[in-house]
Structure formats: C-alpha cells, structure tokens
Amino acid sequence: MTAIASPLNQPGKGILLYMSGIFCMATMDLLAKILSQEVHVTQTIWARYAGQTIIVTIWLLPTLKTVARTKYPGLQFVRSMSLLMGTSLFFLSLTYLGLAEATAIMDINPIFITLGAALFLGERFGPRRAFGVVAALVGALVIIRPGTEVFSPAAFLPLIAATGYATFILLTRKVGHDEDPRTSLLYAALLGAIVTSVIVPFFWTVPGPKEIALMLAIGALGALGQLFLIQAVRFAEASAIAPFSYVGLLIAAIWGALVFGEYPDLATWIGGAIIVASGLYIWHRERAAP
C-alpha cells in the first residue's frame, strides 16, 4: 500500500503555495504603484487593508466569534501596527523608486528577523550569522549609494519598512506558539483597516472605474497572498520554503520592466545579489544549527 503523505510531508505543494503567495504579493505591489500614480498613497494603503479585512472576515464568518478571541491583545496591536508601518512605507517608496530597487532593499527583512530573534527571542547568533547580517547591510548600501549623485533619500523608506515587517514576523513568532494563525491574520488586517479608515478621508479622491478596479484587486491579492503563505507552512517546513522568498525580487524586476520600462542598474543587481546571497547563507546556517 502507498502511504498517504501527511500535511507537513508535502514540500512540493508547500513550495507551490508559497510561490503563489509571493506572486500575489509582488503583483499587489505592482498595482499599488500604478494606483498611487492616480490617487494619494494613503488611499492605496486603505484599499489593501480594507479589502483584505472584508475577504478574511467572510472566510472566517462561521468561526469568527472564536477566532476573534486573542490571548495577546497588546502584542497583536503592536504586531499589526508594525505591519501597517512596513506596508505604508514600502508603498510610499514605490512612488519614488522602481519596483525591483524597492523590493531588493525590502528583501533585507530576513536579516533583520535573524538579528531581532537573537536580541529579543534569545535565538543563537554566532559569528557566521553576524557575517551574513553585515554582508546584507553592505548589499543594501550598494543599492542606496549614500554620498553619490544617484543617492535618493527615498531609498531609506523600504529599509525602514523592512524593520517594520521584521518586527511583525518576530511578534508573529512570539504569539504563534499558542495563538490560532487565523486570529493573527484577522487582526493584522482589521487593525490596519481601522487606522487607515480614520486617516483616508483627509486624502480621499473620488475614484473612477479604473481606480476602483485597482483598489479591489489590491485588496483581493493581499488577502489571497496571505492565505497562500499561511497554507504553505501546513504542507512544508518554513525552512524548506524560505529560500523561495527571493523569487519576489525577480517577479518585481519583470513587472517593472514590462509595465514601467524600469531596468535596474548594475549597482541594484549587485546589491540585490549580495542581499539574496546573505539571506540564503543565514538560512543555511539556520538549518545546520543544532
């Protein structure tokens, strides 16, 4: 008889789901860049969170009363605000930078997660991982190029956004030991939607059919991407799918070239390669560590 694969023993399915989630998020970033050229970026951020909240609430409706209960209201608030900060600054950076450039800098967030896990969660942080963190920071500086004529202060926006996203992931780890992942998904969307709903009236522009379509698509892709990423870890270990995060950089480069005619310069490719290599090196050390 053929053994039936257990949920955590289907890495192929997990990787496919994870890459589908990455594709959704990268495409969402593309649409956010397009929409932010038509309306204020605050409206774009609101669309992302409001859309995800509606879709997640409908999905969880039969169990919403149970899922909405959290053991960590304070941590969930800080966690959600960290994600909102990361999303807001990254979307804002897209109004100034190319997709691939912003994504490459944002991809430093796994390095910040490694550093934060050592500082705040007590995880191991040896000299090899320290080398990986320093190398990734060098890669980010290669892209940002402070002190040169091509330097743009906006390049620091995705760098700061990466710290927000890293904080979100670290707090997700913290509450994830005994918190339903659906609860974390709900609060990440809901609190962002509440905050942006308070702010967005001050920047509101009446959207036309094109803008409405983009807003709906951004909300749907954000929700779908999150659901794919959550489902992915049901079928494969996080360590098995982590390296595929960097596929998002390639997708961003392709979308940027096809839609905006943005072709990353040599420094962006070199810096991005250093960041990716550093992330993969740290991932390797994570797997090799006892």
Coordinates of C-alpha atoms in Angstrom, one line a residue, residues 8-250:
L8 CA 3.8 18.5 6.7
N9 CA 5.3 16.0 4.3
Q10 CA 4.3 17.6 1.0
P11 CA 7.1 20.1 0.3
G12 CA 6.2 20.3 -3.4
K13 CA 2.7 21.5 -2.6
G14 CA 4.0 23.8 0.1
I15 CA 6.5 25.4 -2.2
L16 CA 3.9 25.9 -4.9
L17 CA 1.5 27.6 -2.5
Y18 CA 4.3 29.8 -1.1
M19 CA 5.4 30.9 -4.6
S20 CA 1.8 31.6 -5.5
G21 CA 1.6 33.8 -2.4
I22 CA 4.8 35.6 -3.3
F23 CA 3.5 36.2 -6.9
C24 CA 0.2 37.6 -5.4
M25 CA 2.1 40.0 -3.2
A26 CA 4.5 41.1 -5.9
T27 CA 1.6 41.7 -8.2
M28 CA -0.2 43.6 -5.5
D29 CA 2.9 45.9 -5.2
L30 CA 2.8 46.5 -9.0
L31 CA -0.9 47.5 -8.8
A32 CA -0.2 49.7 -5.7
K33 CA 2.5 51.6 -7.7
I34 CA 0.0 52.1 -10.6
L35 CA -2.8 53.2 -8.3
S36 CA -0.6 55.6 -6.3
Q37 CA 0.0 57.5 -9.5
E38 CA -3.7 58.2 -9.7
V39 CA -4.7 58.7 -6.0
H40 CA -2.9 59.5 -2.8
V41 CA -0.8 56.6 -1.4
T42 CA -3.0 56.6 1.7
Q43 CA -5.9 55.6 -0.4
T44 CA -3.9 52.7 -1.8
I45 CA -2.9 51.5 1.7
W46 CA -6.5 51.7 2.8
A47 CA -7.6 49.6 -0.2
R48 CA -5.1 47.0 0.7
Y49 CA -6.3 46.6 4.3
A50 CA -10.0 47.2 3.8
G51 CA -10.1 44.7 1.0
Q52 CA -8.2 42.0 3.0
T53 CA -10.4 42.6 6.1
I54 CA -13.6 42.1 4.1
I55 CA -12.4 38.9 2.4
V56 CA -10.8 37.4 5.6
T57 CA -14.0 38.2 7.6
I58 CA -16.2 36.5 5.1
W59 CA -13.9 33.5 5.0
L60 CA -13.8 33.3 8.8
L61 CA -17.5 34.1 9.4
P62 CA -18.6 30.7 10.6
T63 CA -16.0 30.7 13.3
L64 CA -15.5 34.5 13.7
K65 CA -16.6 34.6 17.3
T66 CA -14.0 32.0 18.3
V67 CA -11.2 33.2 16.0
A68 CA -11.6 36.8 17.3
R69 CA -10.5 35.8 20.8
T70 CA -6.9 36.6 21.4
K71 CA -4.6 35.8 24.4
Y72 CA -2.3 38.7 23.4
P73 CA -4.3 41.8 22.7
G74 CA -1.3 44.1 23.3
L75 CA 1.1 42.1 21.2
Q76 CA -1.5 41.7 18.4
F77 CA -1.9 45.5 18.4
V78 CA 1.9 46.2 18.2
R79 CA 2.3 43.4 15.6
S80 CA -0.5 44.8 13.4
M81 CA 0.8 48.4 13.7
S82 CA 4.3 47.1 12.7
L83 CA 2.9 45.5 9.6
L84 CA 1.0 48.7 8.8
M85 CA 4.1 50.8 9.1
G86 CA 6.0 48.4 6.9
T87 CA 3.3 48.3 4.2
S88 CA 2.8 52.1 4.3
L89 CA 6.5 53.0 3.9
F90 CA 7.0 50.4 1.2
F91 CA 4.0 51.6 -0.8
L92 CA 5.2 55.2 -0.3
S93 CA 8.7 54.2 -1.6
L94 CA 7.1 52.8 -4.8
T95 CA 6.1 56.4 -5.7
Y96 CA 9.8 57.3 -5.8
L97 CA 11.7 54.1 -6.6
G98 CA 11.5 51.3 -9.2
L99 CA 9.8 48.1 -8.2
A100 CA 13.0 46.0 -8.3
E101 CA 15.0 48.6 -6.5
A102 CA 12.5 49.0 -3.6
T103 CA 11.9 45.2 -3.4
A104 CA 15.7 44.5 -3.3
I105 CA 16.1 46.8 -0.3
M106 CA 13.0 45.4 1.3
D107 CA 14.4 41.9 1.0
I108 CA 16.8 42.7 3.8
N109 CA 14.0 41.9 6.2
P110 CA 15.0 38.3 6.8
I111 CA 18.4 39.6 8.0
F112 CA 16.6 41.9 10.5
I113 CA 14.5 39.0 11.6
T114 CA 17.6 36.9 12.3
L115 CA 19.2 39.8 14.3
G116 CA 15.9 40.5 16.1
A117 CA 15.4 36.9 17.0
A118 CA 18.9 36.9 18.7
L119 CA 18.3 40.2 20.5
F120 CA 14.7 39.7 21.7
L121 CA 13.9 36.0 21.4
G122 CA 17.1 34.5 22.7
E123 CA 17.9 32.6 19.5
R124 CA 21.5 31.7 18.6
F125 CA 23.6 34.3 16.8
G126 CA 27.1 33.2 16.1
P127 CA 29.9 34.8 14.0
R128 CA 28.7 33.3 10.8
R129 CA 25.3 34.7 11.1
A130 CA 26.8 38.0 12.1
F131 CA 28.8 37.9 8.9
G132 CA 25.6 37.3 6.9
V133 CA 23.9 40.3 8.6
V134 CA 26.8 42.6 7.9
A135 CA 27.0 41.4 4.3
A136 CA 23.3 42.1 3.7
L137 CA 23.7 45.6 5.1
V138 CA 26.6 46.2 2.7
G139 CA 24.3 45.0 -0.1
A140 CA 21.6 47.5 0.9
L141 CA 24.2 50.3 0.9
V142 CA 25.4 49.3 -2.5
I143 CA 21.8 49.9 -3.8
I144 CA 21.2 53.0 -1.8
R145 CA 24.6 54.5 -2.5
P146 CA 24.7 57.3 0.1
G147 CA 27.0 60.2 -0.8
T148 CA 26.8 59.7 -4.5
E149 CA 24.9 61.7 -7.1
V150 CA 22.3 59.0 -7.7
F151 CA 21.5 58.7 -4.0
S152 CA 17.8 59.3 -3.1
P153 CA 16.6 59.7 0.5
A154 CA 13.6 57.7 -0.6
A155 CA 15.8 54.6 -0.7
F156 CA 15.7 54.5 3.1
L157 CA 11.9 54.1 3.1
P158 CA 12.0 50.3 2.1
L159 CA 14.9 49.9 4.6
I160 CA 12.8 51.2 7.4
A161 CA 9.8 49.3 6.1
A162 CA 11.9 46.1 6.4
T163 CA 12.3 46.8 10.1
G164 CA 8.5 47.1 10.5
Y165 CA 8.0 43.8 8.7
A166 CA 10.7 42.1 10.7
T167 CA 9.0 43.3 13.9
F168 CA 5.7 41.9 12.6
I169 CA 7.3 38.5 11.9
L170 CA 9.1 38.4 15.3
L171 CA 5.9 39.1 17.1
T172 CA 4.1 36.6 15.0
R173 CA 6.6 34.0 16.2
K174 CA 6.1 35.2 19.8
V175 CA 2.3 34.7 19.7
G176 CA 2.3 31.8 17.3
H177 CA 3.1 29.2 19.9
D178 CA -0.4 29.1 21.3
E179 CA -2.4 31.5 19.1
D180 CA -4.6 30.4 16.2
P181 CA -2.9 31.7 13.0
R182 CA -6.3 32.8 11.7
T183 CA -6.6 35.1 14.7
S184 CA -3.3 36.7 13.8
L185 CA -4.4 37.0 10.2
L186 CA -7.7 38.7 11.2
Y187 CA -6.1 41.2 13.5
A188 CA -3.3 42.1 11.0
A189 CA -6.0 43.1 8.5
L190 CA -8.6 44.5 10.9
L191 CA -6.5 46.9 12.8
G192 CA -4.8 48.2 9.7
A193 CA -8.2 48.8 8.1
I194 CA -9.5 50.7 11.2
V195 CA -6.4 53.0 11.4
T196 CA -6.4 53.8 7.6
S197 CA -10.2 54.3 7.6
V198 CA -9.7 57.1 10.1
I199 CA -6.9 58.7 8.1
V200 CA -8.0 58.2 4.5
P201 CA -10.9 60.8 4.4
F202 CA -8.3 63.5 4.6
F203 CA -6.7 62.3 1.4
W204 CA -9.7 60.9 -0.4
T205 CA -10.1 61.3 -4.2
V206 CA -13.2 60.1 -5.8
P207 CA -12.1 57.0 -7.8
G208 CA -13.1 56.3 -11.3
P209 CA -13.8 52.8 -12.7
K210 CA -10.0 52.1 -13.3
E211 CA -9.1 53.2 -9.7
I212 CA -12.0 51.1 -8.2
A213 CA -10.8 48.1 -10.1
L214 CA -7.3 48.6 -8.9
M215 CA -8.4 49.0 -5.3
L216 CA -10.5 45.8 -5.4
A217 CA -7.6 43.9 -7.0
I218 CA -5.1 45.2 -4.4
G219 CA -7.4 44.1 -1.5
A220 CA -8.1 40.7 -3.1
L221 CA -4.4 40.0 -3.9
G222 CA -3.3 41.0 -0.4
A223 CA -5.8 38.6 1.2
L224 CA -5.1 35.8 -1.3
G225 CA -1.4 36.2 -0.9
Q226 CA -1.6 36.0 2.9
L227 CA -3.8 32.9 2.7
F228 CA -1.4 31.2 0.3
L229 CA 1.5 31.9 2.6
I230 CA -0.3 30.6 5.7
Q231 CA -1.4 27.4 3.9
A232 CA 2.1 26.8 2.6
V233 CA 3.5 26.1 6.0
R234 CA 0.8 23.4 6.5
F235 CA 2.5 21.3 3.8
A236 CA 6.2 22.2 4.1
E237 CA 8.5 23.3 6.9
A238 CA 9.3 27.0 7.0
S239 CA 13.0 26.2 6.4
A240 CA 12.2 24.4 3.2
I241 CA 10.2 27.3 1.6
A242 CA 12.2 30.3 3.0
P243 CA 14.7 30.5 0.0
F244 CA 11.8 31.0 -2.4
S245 CA 11.0 34.3 -0.8
Y246 CA 13.6 35.9 -3.2
V247 CA 11.5 34.9 -6.2
G248 CA 9.6 38.1 -5.4
L249 CA 12.7 40.2 -6.5
L250 CA 12.7 38.5 -9.9

